[in-house]
Structures are given as C-alpha cells and as structure tokens.
Tab-separated table of C-alpha atoms and ligand atoms in Angstrom:
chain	number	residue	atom	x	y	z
A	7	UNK	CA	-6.238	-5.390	4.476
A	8	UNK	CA	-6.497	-2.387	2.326
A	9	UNK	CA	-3.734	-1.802	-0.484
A	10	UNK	CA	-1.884	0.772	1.298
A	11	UNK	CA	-1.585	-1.507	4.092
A	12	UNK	CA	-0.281	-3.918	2.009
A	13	UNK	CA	1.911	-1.602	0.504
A	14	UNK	CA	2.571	-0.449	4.426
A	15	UNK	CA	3.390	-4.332	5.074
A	16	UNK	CA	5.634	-4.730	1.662
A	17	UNK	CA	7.967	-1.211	2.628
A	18	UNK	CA	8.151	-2.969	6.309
A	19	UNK	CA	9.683	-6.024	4.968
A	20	UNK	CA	12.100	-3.841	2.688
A	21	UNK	CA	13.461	-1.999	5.686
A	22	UNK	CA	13.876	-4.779	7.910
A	23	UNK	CA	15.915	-6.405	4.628
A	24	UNK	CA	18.067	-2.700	4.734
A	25	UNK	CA	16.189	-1.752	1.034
A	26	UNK	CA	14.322	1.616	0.187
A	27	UNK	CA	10.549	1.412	1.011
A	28	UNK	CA	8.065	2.410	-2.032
A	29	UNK	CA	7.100	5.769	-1.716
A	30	UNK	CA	3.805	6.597	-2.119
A	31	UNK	CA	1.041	9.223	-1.531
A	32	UNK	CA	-1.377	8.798	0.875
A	33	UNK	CA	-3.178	10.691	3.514
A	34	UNK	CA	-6.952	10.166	4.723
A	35	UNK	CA	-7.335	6.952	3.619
A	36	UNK	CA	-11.499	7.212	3.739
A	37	UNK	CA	-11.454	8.078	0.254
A	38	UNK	CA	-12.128	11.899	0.614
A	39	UNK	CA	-8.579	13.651	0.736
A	40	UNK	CA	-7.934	12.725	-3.057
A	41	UNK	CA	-4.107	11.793	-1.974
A	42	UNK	CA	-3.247	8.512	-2.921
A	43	UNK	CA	-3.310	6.979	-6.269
A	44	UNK	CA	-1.394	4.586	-8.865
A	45	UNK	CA	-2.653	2.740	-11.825
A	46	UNK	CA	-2.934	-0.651	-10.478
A	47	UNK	CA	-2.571	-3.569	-13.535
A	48	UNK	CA	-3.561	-0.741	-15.890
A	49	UNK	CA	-6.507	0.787	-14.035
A	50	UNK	CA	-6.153	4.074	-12.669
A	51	UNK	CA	-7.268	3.399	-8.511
A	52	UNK	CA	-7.529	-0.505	-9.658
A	53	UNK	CA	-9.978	-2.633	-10.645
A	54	UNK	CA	-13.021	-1.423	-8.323
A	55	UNK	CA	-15.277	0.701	-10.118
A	56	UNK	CA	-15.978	4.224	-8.262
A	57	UNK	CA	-13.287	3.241	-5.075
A	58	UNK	CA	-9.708	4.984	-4.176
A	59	UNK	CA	-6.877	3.567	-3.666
A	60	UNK	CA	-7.105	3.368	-0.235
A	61	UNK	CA	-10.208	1.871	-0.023
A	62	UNK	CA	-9.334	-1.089	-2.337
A	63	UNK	CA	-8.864	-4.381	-0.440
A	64	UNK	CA	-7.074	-6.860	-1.207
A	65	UNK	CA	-9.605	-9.686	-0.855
A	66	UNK	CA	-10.296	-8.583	-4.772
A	67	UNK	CA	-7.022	-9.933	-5.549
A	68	UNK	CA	-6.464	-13.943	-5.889
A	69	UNK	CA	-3.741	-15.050	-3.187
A	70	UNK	CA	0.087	-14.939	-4.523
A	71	UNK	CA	-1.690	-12.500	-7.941
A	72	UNK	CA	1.373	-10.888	-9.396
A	73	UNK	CA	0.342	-7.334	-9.007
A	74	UNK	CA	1.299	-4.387	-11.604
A	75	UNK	CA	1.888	-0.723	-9.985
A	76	UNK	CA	2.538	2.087	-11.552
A	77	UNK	CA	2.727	5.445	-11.141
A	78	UNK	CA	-0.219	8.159	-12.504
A	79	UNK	CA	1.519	9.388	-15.966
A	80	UNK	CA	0.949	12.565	-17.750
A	81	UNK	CA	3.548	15.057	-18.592
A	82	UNK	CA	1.533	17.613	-16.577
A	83	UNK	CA	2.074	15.109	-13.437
A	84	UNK	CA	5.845	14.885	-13.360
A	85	UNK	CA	7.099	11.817	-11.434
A	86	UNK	CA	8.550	12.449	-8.029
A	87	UNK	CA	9.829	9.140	-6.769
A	88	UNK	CA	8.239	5.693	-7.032
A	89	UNK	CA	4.332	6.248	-6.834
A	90	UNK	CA	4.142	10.069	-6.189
A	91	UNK	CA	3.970	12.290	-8.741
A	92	UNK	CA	3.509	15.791	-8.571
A	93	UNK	CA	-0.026	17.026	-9.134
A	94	UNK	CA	0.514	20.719	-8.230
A	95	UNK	CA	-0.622	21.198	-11.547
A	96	UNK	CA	-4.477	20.732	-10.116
A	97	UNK	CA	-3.593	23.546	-7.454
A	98	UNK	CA	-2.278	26.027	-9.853
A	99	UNK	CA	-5.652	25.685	-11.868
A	100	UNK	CA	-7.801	25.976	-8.814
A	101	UNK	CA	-5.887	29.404	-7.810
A	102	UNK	CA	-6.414	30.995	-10.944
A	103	UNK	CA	-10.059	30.951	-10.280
A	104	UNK	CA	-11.642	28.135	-8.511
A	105	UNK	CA	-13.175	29.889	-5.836
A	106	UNK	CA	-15.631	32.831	-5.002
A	107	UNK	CA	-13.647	35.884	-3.746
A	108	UNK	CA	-16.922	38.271	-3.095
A	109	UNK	CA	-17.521	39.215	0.788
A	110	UNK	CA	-20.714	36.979	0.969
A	111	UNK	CA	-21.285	38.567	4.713
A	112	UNK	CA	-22.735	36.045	7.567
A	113	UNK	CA	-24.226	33.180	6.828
A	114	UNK	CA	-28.007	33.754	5.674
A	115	UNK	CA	-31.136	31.665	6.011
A	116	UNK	CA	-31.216	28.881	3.566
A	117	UNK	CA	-34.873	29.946	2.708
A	118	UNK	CA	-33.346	33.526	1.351
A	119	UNK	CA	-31.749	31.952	-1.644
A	120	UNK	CA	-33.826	29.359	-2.925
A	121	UNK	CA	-31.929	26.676	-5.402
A	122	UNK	CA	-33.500	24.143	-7.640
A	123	UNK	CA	-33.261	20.917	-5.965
A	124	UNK	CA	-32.287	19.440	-9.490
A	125	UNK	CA	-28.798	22.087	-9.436
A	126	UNK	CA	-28.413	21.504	-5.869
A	127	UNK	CA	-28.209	17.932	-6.737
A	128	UNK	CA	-25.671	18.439	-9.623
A	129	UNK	CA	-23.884	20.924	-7.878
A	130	UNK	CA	-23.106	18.605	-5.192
A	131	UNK	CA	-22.161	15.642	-7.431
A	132	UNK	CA	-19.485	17.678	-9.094
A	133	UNK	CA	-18.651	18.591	-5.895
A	134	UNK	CA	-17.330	15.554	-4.842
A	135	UNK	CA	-14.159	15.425	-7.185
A	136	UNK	CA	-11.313	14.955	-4.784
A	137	UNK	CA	-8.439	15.906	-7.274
A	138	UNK	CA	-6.977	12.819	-6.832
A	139	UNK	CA	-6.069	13.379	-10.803
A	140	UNK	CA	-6.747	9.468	-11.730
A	141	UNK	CA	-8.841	10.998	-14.726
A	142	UNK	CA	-5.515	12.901	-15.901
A	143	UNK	CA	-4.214	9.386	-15.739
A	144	UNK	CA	-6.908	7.228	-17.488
A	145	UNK	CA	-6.871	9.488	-20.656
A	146	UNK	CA	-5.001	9.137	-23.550
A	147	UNK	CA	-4.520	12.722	-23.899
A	148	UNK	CA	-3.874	13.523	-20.202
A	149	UNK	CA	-6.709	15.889	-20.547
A	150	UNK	CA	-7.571	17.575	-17.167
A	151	UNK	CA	-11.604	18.176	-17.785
A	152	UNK	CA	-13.231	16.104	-15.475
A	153	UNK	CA	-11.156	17.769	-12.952
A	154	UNK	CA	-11.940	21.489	-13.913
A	155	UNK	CA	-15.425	20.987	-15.280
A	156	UNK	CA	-16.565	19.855	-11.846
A	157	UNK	CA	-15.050	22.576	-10.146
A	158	UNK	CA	-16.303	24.813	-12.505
A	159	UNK	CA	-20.174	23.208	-12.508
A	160	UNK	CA	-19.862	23.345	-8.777
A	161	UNK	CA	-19.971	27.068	-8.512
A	162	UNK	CA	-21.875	27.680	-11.836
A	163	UNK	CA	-25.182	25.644	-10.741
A	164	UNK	CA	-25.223	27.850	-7.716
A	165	UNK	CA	-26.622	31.607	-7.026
A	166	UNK	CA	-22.864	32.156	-5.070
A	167	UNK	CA	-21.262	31.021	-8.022
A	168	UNK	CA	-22.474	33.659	-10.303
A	169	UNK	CA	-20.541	36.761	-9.610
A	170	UNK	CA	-16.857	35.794	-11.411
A	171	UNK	CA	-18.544	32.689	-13.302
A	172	UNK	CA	-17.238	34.081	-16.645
A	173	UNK	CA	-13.666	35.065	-15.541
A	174	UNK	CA	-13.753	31.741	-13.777
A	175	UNK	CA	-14.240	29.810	-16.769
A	176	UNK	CA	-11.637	31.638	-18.778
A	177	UNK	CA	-8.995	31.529	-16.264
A	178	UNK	CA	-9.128	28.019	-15.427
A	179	UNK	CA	-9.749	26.983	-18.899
A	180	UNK	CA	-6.288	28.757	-19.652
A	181	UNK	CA	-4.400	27.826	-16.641
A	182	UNK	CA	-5.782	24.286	-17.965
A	183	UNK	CA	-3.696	24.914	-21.139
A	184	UNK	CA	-0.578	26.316	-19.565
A	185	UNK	CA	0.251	23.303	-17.388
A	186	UNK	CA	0.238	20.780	-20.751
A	187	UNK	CA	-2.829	19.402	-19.869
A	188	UNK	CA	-4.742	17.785	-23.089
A	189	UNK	CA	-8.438	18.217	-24.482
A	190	UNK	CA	-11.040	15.848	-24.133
A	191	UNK	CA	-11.662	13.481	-27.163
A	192	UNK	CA	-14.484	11.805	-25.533
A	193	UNK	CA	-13.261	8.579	-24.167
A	194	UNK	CA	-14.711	8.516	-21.229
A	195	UNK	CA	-12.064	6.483	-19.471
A	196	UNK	CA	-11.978	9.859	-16.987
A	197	UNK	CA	-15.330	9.290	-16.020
A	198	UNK	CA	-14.786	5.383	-15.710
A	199	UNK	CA	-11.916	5.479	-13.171
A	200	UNK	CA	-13.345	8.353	-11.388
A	201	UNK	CA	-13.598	6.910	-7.932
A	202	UNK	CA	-16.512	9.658	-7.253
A	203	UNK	CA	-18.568	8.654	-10.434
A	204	UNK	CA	-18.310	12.706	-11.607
A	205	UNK	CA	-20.045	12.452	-15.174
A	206	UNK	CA	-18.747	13.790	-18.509
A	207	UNK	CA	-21.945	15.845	-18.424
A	208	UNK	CA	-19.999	18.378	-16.188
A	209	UNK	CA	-17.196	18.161	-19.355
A	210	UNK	CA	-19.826	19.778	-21.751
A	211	UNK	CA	-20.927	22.269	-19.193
A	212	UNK	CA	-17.335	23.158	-19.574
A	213	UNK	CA	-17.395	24.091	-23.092
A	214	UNK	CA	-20.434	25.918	-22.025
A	215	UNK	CA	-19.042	27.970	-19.987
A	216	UNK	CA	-16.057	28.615	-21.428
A	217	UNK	CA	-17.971	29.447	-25.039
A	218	UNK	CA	-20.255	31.900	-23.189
A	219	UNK	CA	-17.520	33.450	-21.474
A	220	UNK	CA	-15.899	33.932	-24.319
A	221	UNK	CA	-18.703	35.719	-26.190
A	222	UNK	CA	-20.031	38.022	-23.674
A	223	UNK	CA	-16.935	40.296	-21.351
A	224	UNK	CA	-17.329	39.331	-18.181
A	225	UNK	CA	-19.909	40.811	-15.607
B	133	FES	S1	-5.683	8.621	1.102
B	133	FES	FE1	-7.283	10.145	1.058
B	133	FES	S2	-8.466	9.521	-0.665
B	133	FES	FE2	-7.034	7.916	-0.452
C-alpha cells in the first residue's frame, strides 16, 4: 500500500476507536498535483529519492518500523492542523507574475517559432515543479528558489516567455521576499528532496534574471 493509504487505514482505525483522524493533504495521488507532503523520519516526501508522498510505498519500510511524521515547517508555511500546512504562500508568488498575460492569438504551427531543442528540454524540466513546497521544507533557511526559479526558467527559455520576462523576475523575486521566504545558501537539500529532480541550475538562472532585470527597465 502507498503511505496515504496507510495513513487512510491508520485515521480508519482512529474513528472506529471515536479519536480524530490525522489530517492531511492529498489530492491526485500520481505524483503530479503537488498536494500532499510531510517530512517523513526527517526527509521531506521520505526516504525515496525523486518520489511524492503519495507514491511512497510502504514495502520500503521494515514491518512494525516506528515511523516519524511531521509536518512541512517554514514560517512562510504556517501549520493548519496535523500534516497540512498552508502553502498559499506559493500562489501569491505565482500571481504576482508567473504567467504570460499577452493575447498570444490561436494556436500557431509549431514550425513558426522554432526553439532550441536544448531550451525546450530545460524548459520542460523546470516545468515539472509541482509546488508541492518540500524544497521550502528541506532548507535550512526555508528559502523558496527552487520553487520560483523553475517557474521563472520555464517561461524565460521560451520565445512566449519573453514579453514580461523582466517584470516577471522582479515581481516574483519580491513577492518571494514578502511572504518570509529565505535565500539560498547553497545546500542543495531543495534539489535533493525534490520529488521532480528540478536542478539548482534553474536557482542561478534566477539570480540571472533577477540581476538583468534589475539593470535594464523592463521592455
Ligand atoms: S497527491 Fe498529488 S502529488 Fe501527491
């Protein structure tokens, strides 16, 4: 069974014994929603290198293990109950400019906007942060850069990505900072829990970005 069918199993038997079931976050559980999370026996997402919560199994646990769970913990992620802890935080940075608001018209022919395959690649590797905010967790200064330098890389390896790429950087950058997120010190623990492998590589195209948008007024 997969942890959050054990959990699923353990809040069962607490009902039936008329006790409060462990609330947790959870949705898709595939491993592409970015929903559930805990540090399991000090490991963000557990022991299993690049996998979610949900798609941890128990078989990598020894039969009657005394298992440690604990809730994600930065002061940017404020606990809700139990497991769940509020990462609105994530949201708030995304709004402030993790998107592309130009009228891009009907979909063209792929062939009319050629990309490198080398930034496609990239692109789509940073693209597959789910926000589940277990890097957040894993640092020891609850820095948020993995997060917002894949979102950021994501659109700034791409043609579409170049109209706001400036104002993008400095907004989220700053909404970064305003939610009490830290700054990366180069651990790397982010990028070793990340259940999606994203690379610290998209960390200094970060400071890229954010030093060229800084020099230049945006476009
Ligand atoms: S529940 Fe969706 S990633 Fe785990």
């Amino acid at each position: 069974m997969s942890f959050l069918e054990m959990l699923d199993v353990l809040n069962d038997q607490l009902t039936m014994e008329g006790k409060e079931p462990v609330a947790f976050d959870h949705d898709c559980r595939e491993g592409i929603c970015g929903m559930c999370g805990a540090v399991v026996d000090g490991v963000a997402h557990g022991p299993e290198r690049q996998t979610t919560l949900c798609q941890l199994h128990m078989r990598h646990f020894n039969n009657g293990q005394t298992i440690c769970i604990e809730p994600f913990r930065a002061t940017a992620f404020p606990l809700i109950k139990d497991l769940i802890v509020d990462r609105s935080g994530f949201d708030r940075i995304i709004q402030a400019g993790g998107f592309v608001s130009v009228n891009a018209g009907s979909a063209q022919d792929a062939n009319n906007l050629p990309v490198a395959q080398q930034n496609a690649e990239q692109s789509m590797d940073a693209a597959a942060c789910i926000g589940c905010g277990a890097c957040v967790a894993a640092c020891p200064n609850a820095a948020a850069m993995l997060f917002v330098s894949a979102k950021i890389s994501q659109l700034a390896l791409l043609p579409q990505g170049q109209p706001e790429r400036k104002r993008r950087a400095q907004a989220m950058v700053t909404a970064m900072d305003n939610e009490g997120f830290g700054n990366c010190g180069n651990e790397r623990e982010c990028e070793n829990v990340c259940p999606k492998g994203i690379s610290i590589r998209n960390i200094a195209r970060l400071n890229r970005e954010y030093l060229r948008a800084s020099l230049a007024a945006d476009e």
